[in-house]
Short mmCIF file of C-alpha atoms (C1' of nucleotides) in Angstrom, two decimals:
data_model
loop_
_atom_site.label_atom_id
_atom_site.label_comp_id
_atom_site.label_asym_id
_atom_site.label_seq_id
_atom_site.Cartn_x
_atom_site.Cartn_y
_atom_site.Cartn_z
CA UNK A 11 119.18 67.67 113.33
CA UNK A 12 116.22 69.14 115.35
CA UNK A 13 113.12 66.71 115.11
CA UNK A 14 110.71 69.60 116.33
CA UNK A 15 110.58 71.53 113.48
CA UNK A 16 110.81 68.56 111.19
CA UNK A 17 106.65 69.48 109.83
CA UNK A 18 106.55 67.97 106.62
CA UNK A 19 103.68 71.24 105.68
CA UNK A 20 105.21 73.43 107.32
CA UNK A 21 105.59 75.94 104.34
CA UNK A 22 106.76 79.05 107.15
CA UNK A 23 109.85 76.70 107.71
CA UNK A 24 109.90 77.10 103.28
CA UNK A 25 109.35 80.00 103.07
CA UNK A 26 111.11 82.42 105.71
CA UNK A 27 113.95 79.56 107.42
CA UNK A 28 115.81 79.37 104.04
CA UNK A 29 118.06 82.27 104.71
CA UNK A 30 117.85 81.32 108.82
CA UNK A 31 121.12 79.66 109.96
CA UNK A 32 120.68 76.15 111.50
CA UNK A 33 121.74 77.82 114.90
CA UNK A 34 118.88 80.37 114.75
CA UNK A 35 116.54 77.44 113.81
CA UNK A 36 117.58 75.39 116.68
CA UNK A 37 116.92 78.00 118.82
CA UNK A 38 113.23 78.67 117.48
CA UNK A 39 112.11 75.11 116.95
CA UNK A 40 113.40 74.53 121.06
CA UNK A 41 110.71 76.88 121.90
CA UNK A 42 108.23 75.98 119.44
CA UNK A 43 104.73 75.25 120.50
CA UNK A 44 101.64 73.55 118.55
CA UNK A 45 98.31 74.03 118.88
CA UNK A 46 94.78 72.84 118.30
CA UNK A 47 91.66 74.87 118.23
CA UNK A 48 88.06 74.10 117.24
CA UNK A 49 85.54 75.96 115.46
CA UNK A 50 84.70 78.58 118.24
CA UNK A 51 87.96 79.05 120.45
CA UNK A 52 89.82 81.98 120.73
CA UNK A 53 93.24 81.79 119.08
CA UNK A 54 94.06 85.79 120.01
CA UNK A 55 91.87 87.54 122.53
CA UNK A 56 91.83 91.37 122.01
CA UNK A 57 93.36 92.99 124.54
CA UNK A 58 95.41 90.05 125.61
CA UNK A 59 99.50 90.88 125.66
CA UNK A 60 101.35 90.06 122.74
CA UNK A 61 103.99 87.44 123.51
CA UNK A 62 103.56 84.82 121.20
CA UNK A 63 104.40 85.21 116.74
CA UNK A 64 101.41 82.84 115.63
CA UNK A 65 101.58 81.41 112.16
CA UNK A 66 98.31 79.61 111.10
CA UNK A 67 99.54 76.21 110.03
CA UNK A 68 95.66 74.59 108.66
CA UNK A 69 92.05 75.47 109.44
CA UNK A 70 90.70 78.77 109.07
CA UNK A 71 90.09 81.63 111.08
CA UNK A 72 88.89 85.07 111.20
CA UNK A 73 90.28 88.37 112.78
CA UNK A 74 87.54 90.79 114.46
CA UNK A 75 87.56 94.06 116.57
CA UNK A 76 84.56 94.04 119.39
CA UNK A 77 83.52 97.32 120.01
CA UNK A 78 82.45 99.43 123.43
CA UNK A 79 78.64 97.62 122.54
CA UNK A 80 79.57 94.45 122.15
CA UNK A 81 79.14 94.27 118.70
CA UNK A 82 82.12 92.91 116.20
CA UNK A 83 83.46 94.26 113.54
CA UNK A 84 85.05 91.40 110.95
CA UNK A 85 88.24 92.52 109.60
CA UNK A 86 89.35 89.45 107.63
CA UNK A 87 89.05 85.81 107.17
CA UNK A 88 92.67 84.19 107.33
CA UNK A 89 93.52 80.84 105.62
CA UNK A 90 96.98 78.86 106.15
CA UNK A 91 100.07 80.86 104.96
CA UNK A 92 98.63 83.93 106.50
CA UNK A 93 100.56 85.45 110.25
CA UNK A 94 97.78 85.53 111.92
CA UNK A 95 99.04 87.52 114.46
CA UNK A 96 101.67 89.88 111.77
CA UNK A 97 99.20 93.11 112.22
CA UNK A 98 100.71 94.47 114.95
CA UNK A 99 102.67 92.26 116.03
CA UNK A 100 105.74 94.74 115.88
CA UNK A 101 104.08 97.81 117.27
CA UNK A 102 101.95 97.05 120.30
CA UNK A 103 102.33 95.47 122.98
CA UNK A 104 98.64 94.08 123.16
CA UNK A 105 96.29 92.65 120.74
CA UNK A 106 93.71 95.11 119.10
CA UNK A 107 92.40 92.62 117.93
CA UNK A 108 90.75 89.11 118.26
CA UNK A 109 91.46 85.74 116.04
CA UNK A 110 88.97 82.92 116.55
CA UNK A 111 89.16 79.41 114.40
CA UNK A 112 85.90 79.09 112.28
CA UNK A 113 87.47 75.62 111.21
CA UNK A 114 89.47 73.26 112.99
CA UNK A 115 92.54 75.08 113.08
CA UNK A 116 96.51 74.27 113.88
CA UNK A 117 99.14 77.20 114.70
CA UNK A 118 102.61 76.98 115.52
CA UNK A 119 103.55 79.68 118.19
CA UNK A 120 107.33 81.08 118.37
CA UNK A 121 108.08 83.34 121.15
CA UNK A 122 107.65 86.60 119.84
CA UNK A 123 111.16 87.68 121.43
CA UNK A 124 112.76 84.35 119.78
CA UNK A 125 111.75 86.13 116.54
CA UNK A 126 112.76 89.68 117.07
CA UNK A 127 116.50 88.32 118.34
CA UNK A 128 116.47 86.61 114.45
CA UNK A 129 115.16 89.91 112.92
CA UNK A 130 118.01 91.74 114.66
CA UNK A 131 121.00 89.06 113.67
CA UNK A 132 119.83 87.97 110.28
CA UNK A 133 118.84 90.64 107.87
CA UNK A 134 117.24 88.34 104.98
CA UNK A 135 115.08 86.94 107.62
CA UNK A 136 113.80 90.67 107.81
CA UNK A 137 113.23 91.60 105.09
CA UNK A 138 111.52 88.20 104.44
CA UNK A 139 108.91 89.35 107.91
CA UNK A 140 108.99 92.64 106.19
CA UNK A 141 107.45 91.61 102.78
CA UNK A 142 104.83 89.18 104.11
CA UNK A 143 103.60 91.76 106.67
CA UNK A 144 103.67 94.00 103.80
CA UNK A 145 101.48 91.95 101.89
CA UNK A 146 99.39 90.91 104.60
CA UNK A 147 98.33 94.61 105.54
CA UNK A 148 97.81 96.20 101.83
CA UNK A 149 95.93 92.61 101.32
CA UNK A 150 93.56 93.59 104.38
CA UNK A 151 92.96 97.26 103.69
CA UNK A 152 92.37 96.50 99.47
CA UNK A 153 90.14 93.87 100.90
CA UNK A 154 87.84 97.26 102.87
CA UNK A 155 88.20 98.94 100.19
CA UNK A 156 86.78 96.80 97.86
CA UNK A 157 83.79 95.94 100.21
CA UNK A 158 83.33 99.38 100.92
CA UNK A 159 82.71 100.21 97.48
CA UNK A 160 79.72 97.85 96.48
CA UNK A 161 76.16 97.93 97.69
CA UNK A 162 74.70 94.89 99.51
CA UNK A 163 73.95 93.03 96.26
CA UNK A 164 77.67 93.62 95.25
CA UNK A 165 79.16 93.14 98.74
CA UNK A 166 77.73 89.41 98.90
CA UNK A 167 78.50 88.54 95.53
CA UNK A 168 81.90 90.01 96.99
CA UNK A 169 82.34 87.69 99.32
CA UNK A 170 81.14 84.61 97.84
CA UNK A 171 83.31 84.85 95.28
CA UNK A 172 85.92 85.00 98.09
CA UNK A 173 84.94 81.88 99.08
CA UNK A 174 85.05 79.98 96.04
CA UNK A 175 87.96 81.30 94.49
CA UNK A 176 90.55 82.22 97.36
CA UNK A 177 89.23 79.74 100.34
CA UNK A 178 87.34 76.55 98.89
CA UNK A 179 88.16 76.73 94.80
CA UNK A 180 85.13 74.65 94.40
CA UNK A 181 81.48 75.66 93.06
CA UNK A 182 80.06 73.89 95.79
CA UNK A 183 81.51 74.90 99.45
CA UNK A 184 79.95 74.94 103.02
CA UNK A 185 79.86 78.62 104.48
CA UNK A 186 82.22 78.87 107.34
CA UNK A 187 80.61 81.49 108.90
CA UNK A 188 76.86 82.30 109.86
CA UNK A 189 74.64 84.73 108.17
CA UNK A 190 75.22 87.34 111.16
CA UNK A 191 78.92 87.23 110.74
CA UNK A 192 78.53 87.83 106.84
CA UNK A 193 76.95 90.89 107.95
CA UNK A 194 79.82 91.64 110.03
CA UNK A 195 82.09 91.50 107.95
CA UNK A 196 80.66 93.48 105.11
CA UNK A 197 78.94 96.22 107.62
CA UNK A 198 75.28 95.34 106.73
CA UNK A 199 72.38 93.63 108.65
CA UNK A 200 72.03 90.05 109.06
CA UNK A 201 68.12 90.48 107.64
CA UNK A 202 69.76 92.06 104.54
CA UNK A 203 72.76 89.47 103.84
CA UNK A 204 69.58 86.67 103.89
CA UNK A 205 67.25 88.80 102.02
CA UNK A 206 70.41 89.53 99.39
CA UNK A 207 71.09 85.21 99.31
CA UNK A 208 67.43 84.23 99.09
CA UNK A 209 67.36 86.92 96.12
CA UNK A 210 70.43 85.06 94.01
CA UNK A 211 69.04 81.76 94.73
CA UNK A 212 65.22 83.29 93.51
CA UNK A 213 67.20 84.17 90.40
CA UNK A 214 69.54 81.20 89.68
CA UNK A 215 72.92 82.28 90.59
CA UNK A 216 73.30 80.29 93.50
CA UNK A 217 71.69 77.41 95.03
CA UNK A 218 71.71 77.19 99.20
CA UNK A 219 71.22 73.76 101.22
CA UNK A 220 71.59 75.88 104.91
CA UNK A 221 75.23 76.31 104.88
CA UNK A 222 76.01 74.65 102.09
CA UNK A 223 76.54 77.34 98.86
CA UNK A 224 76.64 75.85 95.36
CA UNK A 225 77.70 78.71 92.65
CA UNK A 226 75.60 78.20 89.67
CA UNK A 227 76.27 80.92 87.54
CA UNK A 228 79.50 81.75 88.20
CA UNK A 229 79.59 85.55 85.97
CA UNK A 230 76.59 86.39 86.79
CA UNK A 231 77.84 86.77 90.36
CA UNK A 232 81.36 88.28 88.96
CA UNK A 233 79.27 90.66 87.04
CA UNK A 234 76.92 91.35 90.50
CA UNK A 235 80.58 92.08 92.48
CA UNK A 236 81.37 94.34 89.53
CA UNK A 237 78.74 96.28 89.02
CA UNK A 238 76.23 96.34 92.35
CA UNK B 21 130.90 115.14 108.19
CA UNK B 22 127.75 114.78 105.65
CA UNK B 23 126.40 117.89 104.67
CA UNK B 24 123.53 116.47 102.57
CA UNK B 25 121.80 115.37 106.25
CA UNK B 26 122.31 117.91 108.46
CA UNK B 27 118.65 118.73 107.63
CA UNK B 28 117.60 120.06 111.59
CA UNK B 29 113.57 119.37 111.60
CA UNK B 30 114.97 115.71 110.24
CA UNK B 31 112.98 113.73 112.35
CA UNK B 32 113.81 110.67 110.08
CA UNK B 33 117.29 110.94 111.25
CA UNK B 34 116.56 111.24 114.55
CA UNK B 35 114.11 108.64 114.46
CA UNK B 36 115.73 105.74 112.54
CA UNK B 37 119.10 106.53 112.13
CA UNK B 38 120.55 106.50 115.79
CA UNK B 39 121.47 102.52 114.90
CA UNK B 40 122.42 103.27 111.61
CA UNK B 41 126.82 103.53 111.26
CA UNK B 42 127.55 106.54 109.99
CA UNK B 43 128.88 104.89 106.41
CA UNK B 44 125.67 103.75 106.25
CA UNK B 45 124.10 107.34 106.97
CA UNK B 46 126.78 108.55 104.11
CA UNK B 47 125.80 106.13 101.68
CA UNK B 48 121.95 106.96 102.21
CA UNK B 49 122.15 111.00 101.68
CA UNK B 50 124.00 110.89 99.23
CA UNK B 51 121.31 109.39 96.82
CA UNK B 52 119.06 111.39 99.32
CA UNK B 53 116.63 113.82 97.08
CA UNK B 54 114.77 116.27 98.34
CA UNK B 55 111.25 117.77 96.46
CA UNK B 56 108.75 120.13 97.33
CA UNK B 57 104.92 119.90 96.26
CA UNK B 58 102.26 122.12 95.99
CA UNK B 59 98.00 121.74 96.69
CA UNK B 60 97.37 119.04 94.06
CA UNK B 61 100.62 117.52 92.87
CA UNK B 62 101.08 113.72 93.05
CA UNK B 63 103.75 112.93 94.96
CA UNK B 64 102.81 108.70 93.81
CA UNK B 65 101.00 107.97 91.20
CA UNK B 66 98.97 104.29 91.25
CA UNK B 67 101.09 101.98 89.04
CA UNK B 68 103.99 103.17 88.98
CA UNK B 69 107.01 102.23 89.53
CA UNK B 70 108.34 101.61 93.06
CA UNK B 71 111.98 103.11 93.63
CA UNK B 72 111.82 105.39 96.33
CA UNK B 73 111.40 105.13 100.27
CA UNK B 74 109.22 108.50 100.26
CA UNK B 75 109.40 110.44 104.12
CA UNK B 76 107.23 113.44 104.80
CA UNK B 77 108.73 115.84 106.02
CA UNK B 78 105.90 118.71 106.00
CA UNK B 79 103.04 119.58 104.91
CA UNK B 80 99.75 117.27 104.45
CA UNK B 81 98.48 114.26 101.88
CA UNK B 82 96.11 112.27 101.03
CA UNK B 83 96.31 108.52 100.09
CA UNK B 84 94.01 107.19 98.04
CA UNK B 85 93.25 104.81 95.06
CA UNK B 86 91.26 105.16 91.81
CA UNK B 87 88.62 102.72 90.68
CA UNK B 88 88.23 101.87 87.26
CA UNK B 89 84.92 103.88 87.33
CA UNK B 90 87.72 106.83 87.89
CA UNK B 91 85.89 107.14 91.24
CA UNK B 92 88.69 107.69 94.18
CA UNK B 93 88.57 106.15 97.80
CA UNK B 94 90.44 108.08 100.28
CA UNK B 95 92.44 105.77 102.67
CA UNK B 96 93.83 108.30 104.86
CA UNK B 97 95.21 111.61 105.51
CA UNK B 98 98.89 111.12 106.18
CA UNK B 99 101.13 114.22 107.82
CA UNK B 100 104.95 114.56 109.02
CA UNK B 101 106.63 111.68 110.76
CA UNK B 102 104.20 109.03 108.37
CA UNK B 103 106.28 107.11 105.87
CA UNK B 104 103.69 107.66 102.72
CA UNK B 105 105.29 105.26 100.27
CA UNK B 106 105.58 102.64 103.35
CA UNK B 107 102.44 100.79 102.77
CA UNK B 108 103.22 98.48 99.82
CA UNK B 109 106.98 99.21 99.49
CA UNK B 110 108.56 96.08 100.58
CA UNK B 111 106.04 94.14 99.04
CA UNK B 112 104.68 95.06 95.39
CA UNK B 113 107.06 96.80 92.72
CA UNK B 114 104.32 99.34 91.86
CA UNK B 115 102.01 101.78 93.57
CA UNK B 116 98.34 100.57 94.20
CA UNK B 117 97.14 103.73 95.46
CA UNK B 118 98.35 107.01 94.77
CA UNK B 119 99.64 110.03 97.30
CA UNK B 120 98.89 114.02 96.64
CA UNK B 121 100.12 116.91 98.74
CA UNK B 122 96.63 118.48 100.32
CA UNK B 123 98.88 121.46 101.08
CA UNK B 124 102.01 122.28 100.48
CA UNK B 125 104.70 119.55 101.28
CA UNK B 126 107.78 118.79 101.14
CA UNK B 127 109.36 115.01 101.00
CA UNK B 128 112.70 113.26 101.48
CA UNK B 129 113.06 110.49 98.84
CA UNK B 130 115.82 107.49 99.43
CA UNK B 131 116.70 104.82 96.82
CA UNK B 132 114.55 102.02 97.75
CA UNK B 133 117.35 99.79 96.87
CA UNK B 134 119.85 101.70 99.67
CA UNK B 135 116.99 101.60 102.34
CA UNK B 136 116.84 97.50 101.63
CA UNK B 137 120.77 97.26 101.69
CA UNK B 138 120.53 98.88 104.86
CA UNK B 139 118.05 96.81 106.27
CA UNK B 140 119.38 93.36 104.94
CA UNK B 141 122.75 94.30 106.87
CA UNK B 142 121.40 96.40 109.93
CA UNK B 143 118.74 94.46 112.35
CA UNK B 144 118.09 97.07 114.58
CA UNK B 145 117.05 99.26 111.48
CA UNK B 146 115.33 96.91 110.13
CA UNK B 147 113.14 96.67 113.35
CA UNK B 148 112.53 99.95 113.83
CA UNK B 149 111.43 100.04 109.85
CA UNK B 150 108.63 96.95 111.24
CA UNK B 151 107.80 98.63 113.88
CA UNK B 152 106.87 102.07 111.86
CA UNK B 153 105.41 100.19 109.25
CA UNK B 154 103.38 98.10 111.66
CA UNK B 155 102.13 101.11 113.43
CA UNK B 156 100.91 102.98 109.85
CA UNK B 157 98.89 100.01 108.43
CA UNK B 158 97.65 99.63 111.92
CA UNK B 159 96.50 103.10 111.87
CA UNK B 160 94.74 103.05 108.56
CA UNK B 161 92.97 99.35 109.47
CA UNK B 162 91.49 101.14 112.44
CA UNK B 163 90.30 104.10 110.63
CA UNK B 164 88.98 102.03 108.13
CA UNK B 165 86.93 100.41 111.28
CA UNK B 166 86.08 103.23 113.02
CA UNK B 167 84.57 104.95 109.80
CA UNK B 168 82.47 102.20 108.83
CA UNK B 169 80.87 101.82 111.93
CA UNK B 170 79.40 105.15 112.33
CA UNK B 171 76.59 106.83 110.43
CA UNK B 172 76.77 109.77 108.11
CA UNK B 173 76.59 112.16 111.12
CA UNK B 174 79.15 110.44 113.33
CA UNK B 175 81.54 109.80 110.43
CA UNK B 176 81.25 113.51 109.85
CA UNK B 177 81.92 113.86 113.55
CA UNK B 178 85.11 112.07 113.30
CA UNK B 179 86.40 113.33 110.55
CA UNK B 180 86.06 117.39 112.10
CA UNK B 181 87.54 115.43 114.79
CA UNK B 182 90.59 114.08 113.44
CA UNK B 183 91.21 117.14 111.69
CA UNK B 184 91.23 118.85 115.06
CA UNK B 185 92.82 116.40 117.42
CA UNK B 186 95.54 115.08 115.12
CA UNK B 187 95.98 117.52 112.64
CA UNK B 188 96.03 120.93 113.32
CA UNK B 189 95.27 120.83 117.09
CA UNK B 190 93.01 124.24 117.30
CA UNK B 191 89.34 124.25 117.31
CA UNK B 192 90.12 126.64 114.16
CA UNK B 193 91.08 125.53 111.28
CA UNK B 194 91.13 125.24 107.29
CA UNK B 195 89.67 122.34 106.10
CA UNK B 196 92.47 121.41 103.46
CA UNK B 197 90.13 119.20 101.50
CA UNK B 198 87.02 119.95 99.75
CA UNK B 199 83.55 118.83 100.66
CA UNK B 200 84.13 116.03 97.39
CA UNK B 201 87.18 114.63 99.09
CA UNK B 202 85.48 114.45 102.77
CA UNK B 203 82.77 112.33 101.06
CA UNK B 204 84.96 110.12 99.29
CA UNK B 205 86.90 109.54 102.81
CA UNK B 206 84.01 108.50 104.33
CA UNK B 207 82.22 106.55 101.43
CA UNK B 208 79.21 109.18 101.58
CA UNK B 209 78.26 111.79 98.58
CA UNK B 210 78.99 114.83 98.73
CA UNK B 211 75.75 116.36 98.89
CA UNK B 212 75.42 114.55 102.18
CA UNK B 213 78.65 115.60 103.97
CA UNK B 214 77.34 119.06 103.20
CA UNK B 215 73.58 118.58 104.57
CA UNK B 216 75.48 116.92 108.02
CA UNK B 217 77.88 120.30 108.12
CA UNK B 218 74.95 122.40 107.63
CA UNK B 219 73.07 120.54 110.27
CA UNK B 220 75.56 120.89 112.89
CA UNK B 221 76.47 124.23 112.26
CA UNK B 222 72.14 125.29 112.70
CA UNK B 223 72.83 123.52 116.11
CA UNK B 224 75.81 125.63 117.17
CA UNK B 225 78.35 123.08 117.02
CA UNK B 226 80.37 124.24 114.56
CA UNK B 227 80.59 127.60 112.36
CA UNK B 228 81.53 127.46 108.99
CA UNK B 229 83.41 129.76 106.96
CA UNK B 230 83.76 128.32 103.18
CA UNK B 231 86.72 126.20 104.14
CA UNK B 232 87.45 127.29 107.49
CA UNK B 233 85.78 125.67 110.83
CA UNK B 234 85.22 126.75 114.07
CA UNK B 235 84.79 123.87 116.51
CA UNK B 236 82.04 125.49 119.10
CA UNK B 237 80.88 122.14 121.39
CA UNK B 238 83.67 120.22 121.39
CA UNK B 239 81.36 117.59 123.79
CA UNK B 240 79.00 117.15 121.37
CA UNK B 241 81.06 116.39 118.36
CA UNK B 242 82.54 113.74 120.67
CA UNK B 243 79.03 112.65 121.94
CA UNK B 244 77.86 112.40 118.10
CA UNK B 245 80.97 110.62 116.83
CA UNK B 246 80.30 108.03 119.55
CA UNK B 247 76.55 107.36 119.38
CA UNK B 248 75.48 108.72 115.40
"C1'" DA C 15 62.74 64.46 125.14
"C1'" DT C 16 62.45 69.02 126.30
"C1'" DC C 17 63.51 73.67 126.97
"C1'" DA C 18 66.15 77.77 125.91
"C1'" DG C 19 68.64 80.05 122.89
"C1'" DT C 20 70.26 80.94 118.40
"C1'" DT C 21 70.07 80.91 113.33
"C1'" DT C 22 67.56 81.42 109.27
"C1'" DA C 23 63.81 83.40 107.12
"C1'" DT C 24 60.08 86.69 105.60
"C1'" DG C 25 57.07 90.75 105.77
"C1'" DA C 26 55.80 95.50 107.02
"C1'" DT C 27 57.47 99.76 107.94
"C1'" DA C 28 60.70 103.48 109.17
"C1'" DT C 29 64.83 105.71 108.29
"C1'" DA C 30 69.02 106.88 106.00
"C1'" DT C 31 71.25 107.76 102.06
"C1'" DA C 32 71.62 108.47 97.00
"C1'" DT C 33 70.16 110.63 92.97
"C1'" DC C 34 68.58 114.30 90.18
"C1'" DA C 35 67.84 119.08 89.35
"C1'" DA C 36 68.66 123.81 89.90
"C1'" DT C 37 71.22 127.87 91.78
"C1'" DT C 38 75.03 130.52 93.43
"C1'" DG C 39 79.64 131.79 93.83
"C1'" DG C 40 84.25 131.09 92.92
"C1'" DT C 41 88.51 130.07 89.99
"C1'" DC C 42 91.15 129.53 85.92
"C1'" DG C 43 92.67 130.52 81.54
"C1'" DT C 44 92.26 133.37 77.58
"C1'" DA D 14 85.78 140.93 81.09
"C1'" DC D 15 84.31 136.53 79.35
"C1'" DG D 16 83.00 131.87 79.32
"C1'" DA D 17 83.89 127.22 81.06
"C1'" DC D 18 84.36 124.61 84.68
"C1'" DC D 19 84.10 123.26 89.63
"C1'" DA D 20 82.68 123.73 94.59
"C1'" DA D 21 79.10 124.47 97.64
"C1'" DT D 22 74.33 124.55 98.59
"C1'" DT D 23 69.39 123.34 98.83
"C1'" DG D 24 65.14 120.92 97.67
"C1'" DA D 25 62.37 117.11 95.87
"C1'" DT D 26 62.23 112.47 95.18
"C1'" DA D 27 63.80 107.69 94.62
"C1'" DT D 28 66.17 103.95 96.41
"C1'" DA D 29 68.65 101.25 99.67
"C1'" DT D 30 69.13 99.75 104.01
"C1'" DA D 31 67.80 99.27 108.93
"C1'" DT D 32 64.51 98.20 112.29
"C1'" DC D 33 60.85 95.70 114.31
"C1'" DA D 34 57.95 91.78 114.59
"C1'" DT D 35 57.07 87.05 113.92
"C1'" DA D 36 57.88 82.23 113.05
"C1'" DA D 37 60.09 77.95 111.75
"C1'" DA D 38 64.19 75.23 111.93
"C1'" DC D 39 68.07 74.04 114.17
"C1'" DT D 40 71.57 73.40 118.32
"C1'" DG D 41 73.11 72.53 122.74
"C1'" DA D 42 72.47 71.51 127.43
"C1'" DT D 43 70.17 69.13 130.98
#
DNA sequence: ATCAGTTTATGATATATATCAATTGGTCGT
DNA sequence: ACGACCAATTGATATATATCATAAACTGAT
């Protein structure tokens, strides 16, 4: 019926338009916009107003807060499935936030008002919004918590296991993401998160080729995560 | 007509129920329970079961989750008008953090199951249920942020802070947590938290009486939480 | 091809924070 | 009143992390 929404991978068409009637889709896929980004561009710009629900359709992105001194503070890194803008979507009016694609990323944009008319008409589709922002916020605060716990050591071991297992599922991946925005993310010095690499790859656990990661011994870096 | 709600410092009526029919208002307090706490009850214990939609309604809690070292992480300090069970409950079927009264409390518990009737056939509650749960996560993301960014000075600096501005709004006060729970709010030990009090109160910006604090320079606990 | 800027890297040192130890005072239960 | 346990405190010391300086490798723009 409506080519526009006709994305053969469009798993947010799976997994939230199931209990949508085909007159609430129409509606949405009319005002449906695409869009490309490469590694670098702004998806969300802190500060920015809110008018757009953004679901990240491929790529990879990540969601940071720059402070009064210009530094940034990473949040989280986002992969497909995630609603890239879901935060606070629902409660502000503005971004607090930035997103920017660290891969070649594609989102599909629904007007934000488009959504909230569905939300209001079609309770299944709200609870549906309900559960994934649910998951999407407890996912980001565990996430802090569980950094916040480690030392440096524990914190990188941390995240590289992030990489392999939720992001690349491969021993062998290329980092996404500089050095400095490791340290970012995990709240410790750029020196430290290259000190805390050359020191696995001294020992074994890893080998690096610049970006490129490969995992060689795999518990050794579970036990690192686990136990500083 | 319903006895069981005319509760009048309600301000989960007021709040959330104004779109609500009143059958659907019936149906809701009539499974509604109401329970009082004291200092160091647990209002949710981690892993348990989810089957309430848990309201504050006074007093003061802290959230917070236990590691498997049986180490806790405080995630926030939630008062009145904060939905405490709201951060996972439309998402996971049990607790992963737990939720003790700091001072005495009292909450107003709903079947889960009646608050997700409501919201599958009510839009407009549903949205204001987004909305509030939006705003909360938001809130304790931003902590989160805020803490980690600051030294063991400035965090101590914002938490006095918070404890002033949003809590109890004099520059008097109790502290309703003890130095141990400060420190694991702030991912600091204890030890420390008390060497930064001590400091600031040889400087004259704060007196300290066992648990109560006097705020003296407001300024410069504002000056410190922004710049260490 | 070159220059400027950034990223990665390493070392020396300063600083911040944790750990360990010891003491005091309070609280709880008996 | 007693002992057992915690909370708060302070000091000495160890450890972790940040800062500063330097340099090589890489990146992008002209």
């Amino acid at each position: 019926m409506n080519q526009e929404c006709r994305c053969d991978k469009c798993e947010l068409k799976e997994l939230f338009f199931q209990n949508v009637s085909s007159n609430e889709i129409m509606s949405l896929c009319g005002s449906r916009i695409e869009k490309n980004y490469n590694k670098g561009d702004f998806i969300i710009e802190q500060g920015k107003q809110i008018s757009e629900f953004i679901y990240l359709k491929s790529g990879l992105v990540k969601l940071f807060i720059t402070n009064s001194d210009d530094k940034e503070q990473i949040l989280s890194f986002a992969k497909p499935f995630d609603f890239v803008s879901l935060l606070s979507v629902f409660s502000q009016t503005n971004y607090s936030y930035s997103v920017m694609a660290i891969e070649e990323s594609t989102t599909c944009n629904l007007s934000i008002n488009d959504v909230k008319k569905i939300i209001l008409s079609n309770g299944q589709f709200a609870m549906s919004i309900l559960e994934k922002m649910s998951n999407v916020s407890d996912a980001v605060i565990k996430e802090s918590l569980q950094i916040r716990k480690r030392n440096l050591r524990g914190r990188i071991a941390y995240v590289l296991l992030h990489f392999r297992d939720d992001i690349y599922d491969n021993d062998y991946f290329e980092l996404p993401v500089s050095r400095k925005e490791i340290a970012e993310y995990i709240g410790m010095t750029t020196e430290n998160v290259i000190r805390a690499l050359t020191e696995f790859r001294k020992d074994g656990i890893i080998k690096i080729f610049g970006k490129a990661i490969e995992i060689v011994e795999y518990k050794k870096l579970v036990q690192l995560s686990e136990h500083g």
